[in-house]
Structure formats: structure tokens, C-alpha cells
Amino acid sequence: MTKAERTRQLILEKAAPLFNTKGVAGTSLSDILEVTKLAKGSLYVHFENKEDLAHEVVDYQLDRLANVVETAMSRKKTAKEKLFAYIDLYLDPLNPPIIGGCPLLNFGMEADDTDEVIRKKVHQLVEKAQQNIRSIVERGIETGELKSDWDAKEFATTMFAMVEGGIMMSRIAGNNKAMQVIARSLKNEIEEKVN
Amino acid sequence: MTKAERTRQLILEKAAPLFNTKGVAGTSLSDILEVTKLAKGSLYVHFENKEDLAHEVVDYQLDRLANVVETAMSRKKTAKEKLFAYIDLYLDPLNPPIIGGCPLLNFGMEADDTDEVIRKKVHQLVEKAQQNIRSIVERGIETGELKSDWDAKEFATTMFAMVEGGIMMSRIAGNNKAMQVIARSLKNEIEEKVN
DNA sequence: TCAATAAATGACCGATCGGTCGTAACAATA
DNA sequence: TATTGTTACGACCGATCGGTCATTTATTGA
């Protein structure tokens, strides 16, 4: 890892939680300089401008999220276990694995009307996440673990919506009650589909 | 309505869609001056500062949302019809009744880490919306319209989460497919509980 | 080891930010 | 209609915004 690569990585790591909590518009370069302990000129060695940095930070955060999910699920064998692992990842939206909460929700809702580039990046991962859930259910049906009358695609959509909605509710409430109700409800629904 | 009241109302009306699409941090006073055709000093006749204006705009938007929901549901008689009316309100997140989309989602996700006052305002309406759904289900059970084994509170939480999650997904995707799947799924679930 | 290359610095820039205030225009009311 | 209180105005303020660049310092590879 060259010096440049290390510095670039440092900036992304330090800037990511700022953008994810305060938003892109709400985060200034001086905020980033403060946490990185770098001078302003250094930022521009590694990034074209604030917009470019924001886009790279989004990539960085979405990669992290994808990895967290991937790791948690790959540890499990059965479809049910994998789905439960996914749900468990989001059980505590007030102390989330990624500071500031789900970047899909945060960046997505800020960017939907303001930044087409970010919107598309977020969209890609939203699609991938649903595809992931869907594939697990479909494979579960194929192996006979899950009942075959289950609409995998529809379930993927509703499950994803419930999780994101639950995160929103819990973060707004300042407690995790909503998310716990939702997790229980989702797990019941899955349990009913296990043969 | 005095002159002051009219001007104040004008500012709220014109500023609301700006805040709801670009966010509070992403909206400048000059943006607001442009759409209101007012001079800067006028803003400060009616509001203390930008933060105060933002809080009043949030109140204004949440009142509007509450009214839209209230109006749509009060037209209907049965519990099923009322719940369907609620769902139908959100069927087209790309052309929503409130410009910029659901203010609970927009303001909520921006404010959860940055503005406690807004967070609490949003929280109140989120609670009220759930309570509303819950009451309708409970009354439906009492009148015998709905099956009595239905957990009204849990349903209110999951339904609200699904709708908000569906809005998020559709706005990020740039189409309404996700929301339509969710609406259909919710309506099926309700239909199954009708006696 | 040392020359060539790259990264880091921070003073500096114009633009824009949120906010103030003296003055002019207007509205309300007696 | 005259008077008084209110609203609207916009030049102005200091601070901060995102961004540049000549110079210094550090890294790299021959």
C-alpha cells in the first residue's frame, strides 16, 4: 500500500461517518479536515472536489455494508439461518454496525432528488440485496427446506421494505421497539414457510 | 388574515417543497428568497432564523400530511376501506401528494442525528399514524368486520414500516414497482382478516 | 544514496453563507 | 385622512464555504 493509497483510505474512513450522519450537504470540508488532521490541499491530491469525494465515500460505505451482510450470511448454512442472520444484523438500529445507520436509507433519501449518481449507486445495492434474499428463498425451496408455494420475489421486496422501514422508525423513535416487533414478525413469517 | 399572516403562510408554502426535496442543510436562504420573491429582511420579520423557519416548515408539512391522511380515510366507512385508502395514498411515490415525498422519511432521516427538535416532531406523527392504524383495526374487530385473532398493534407497526420502506425503495429506483408489490401484499393480508 | 516524483501544506481567493439594521413603503385604525 | 405601528427592503457584515497553487516535505525506485 503506497502512501497515497493509505491517505486516500484514511480520508474515506474518517469522512464516511460524517457524511452518513450529517448528510453530504451538511458536511463541510473543514469537518473532514478536522477529523483527518490533514490540510485542505491534501484532500485535493486524492479527490477532484467535494462531489467526487462524496461519491467515493458512498462507494466505500456501500461496499462495507455489502461485506457486513455477506459475511454474516455466509457463516450460515440453511436458508432460514441466513435470513435470520440478515434480520439480526438490523436488530439494533441505534447501535448499528455502520455509524449513522443504514447508508442506503441515509444517502438514498438525501440523493433521490439531488444527486443522480448517488441515487444510482444506492439503487444498485438495493436491487442486489433483494436479489440476495430472493436467491436464498429460491434455493431453500429447491432443496426442500422451504415450502414451494412461497413467492420469493415478493417476499424479498416486503422483507427489505420492512427492515428499512423498521430502521427508520427506530432511529426516529430513539429506541428499538419497532425494529424488534418487525424482526419477530418477519421471523414468524419465515418459520411458517419451513417444511 | 392579516398581511403578516399571509406573508408568513406564503413563506411556509414556498419553502416547504424546497426543504422536503433538498433537505434543511441543502436549502439556503437565497433559495427561499428566490421562490418567495421576498427580500432577505422580510424573512426575519416572520421567523427568528433559519433553524426556526425549518422547524415551522416541518410543522407545516406534517400538518399537511396528517390532513391528507385524515381526509382520505374519513371518507370511508369500513375498516378495510380505511386501510385500503391509506395504502392507496402512497401508491405512487414518484408523484406524491406532497412534493418531495413523505416528510416523515425525508425530515426523519436527516434529523435523526442532527436536530432533536425535528426528530421529536416527526416521532410524534409516526406514533400517531401507527395509533391510527391500530385503532381502525381494533374497531374493526369490535364491530365483527375483522377477525379477532389479529394483533392490531403489531400490524400497525409492520404496515407502517412496509409503506415507508416501499416509498424509499420506489424513490430510489425511480419507479413504483416496489410500492405496488407492497401495496398488493398488504391488501392481501388485510383481506385475509376480513370476516 | 540521491535525484526524480509525489504528497502535504496553508495562505489565499471569490462566492456564498446566515444574519443585521436603518430607511422606505405600506396597512390598520382612530 | 392623518397618524402610528408594522412590514418590506437591500446594502452591508463577518464567517465560512469550496477550491487553487506556489512551496516545502516526504516517498520512491534506479
Tab-separated table of C-alpha atoms (C1' of nucleotides) in Angstrom, chain C residues 5-27:
chain	number	residue	atom	x	y	z
C	5	DT	C1'	8.487	12.211	-8.382
C	6	DA	C1'	4.620	12.660	-5.492
C	7	DA	C1'	2.243	14.202	-1.375
C	8	DA	C1'	1.306	17.638	2.119
C	9	DT	C1'	0.966	22.234	3.416
C	10	DG	C1'	-1.567	26.609	4.402
C	11	DA	C1'	-2.056	31.258	2.777
C	12	DC	C1'	-5.057	32.945	-0.289
C	13	DC	C1'	-9.257	33.523	-3.497
C	14	DG	C1'	-14.022	34.836	-4.851
C	15	DA	C1'	-18.545	33.366	-3.769
C	16	DT	C1'	-21.935	32.447	-0.742
C	17	DC	C1'	-23.472	31.561	3.792
C	18	DG	C1'	-26.792	33.157	7.692
C	19	DG	C1'	-27.882	37.354	9.837
C	20	DT	C1'	-28.466	42.767	10.953
C	21	DC	C1'	-30.329	47.228	10.618
C	22	DG	C1'	-31.543	51.976	9.075
C	23	DT	C1'	-34.833	53.512	5.887
C	24	DA	C1'	-38.850	53.476	2.960
C	25	DA	C1'	-43.304	51.751	1.896
C	26	DC	C1'	-47.447	50.143	3.451
C	27	DA	C1'	-51.566	48.849	6.446
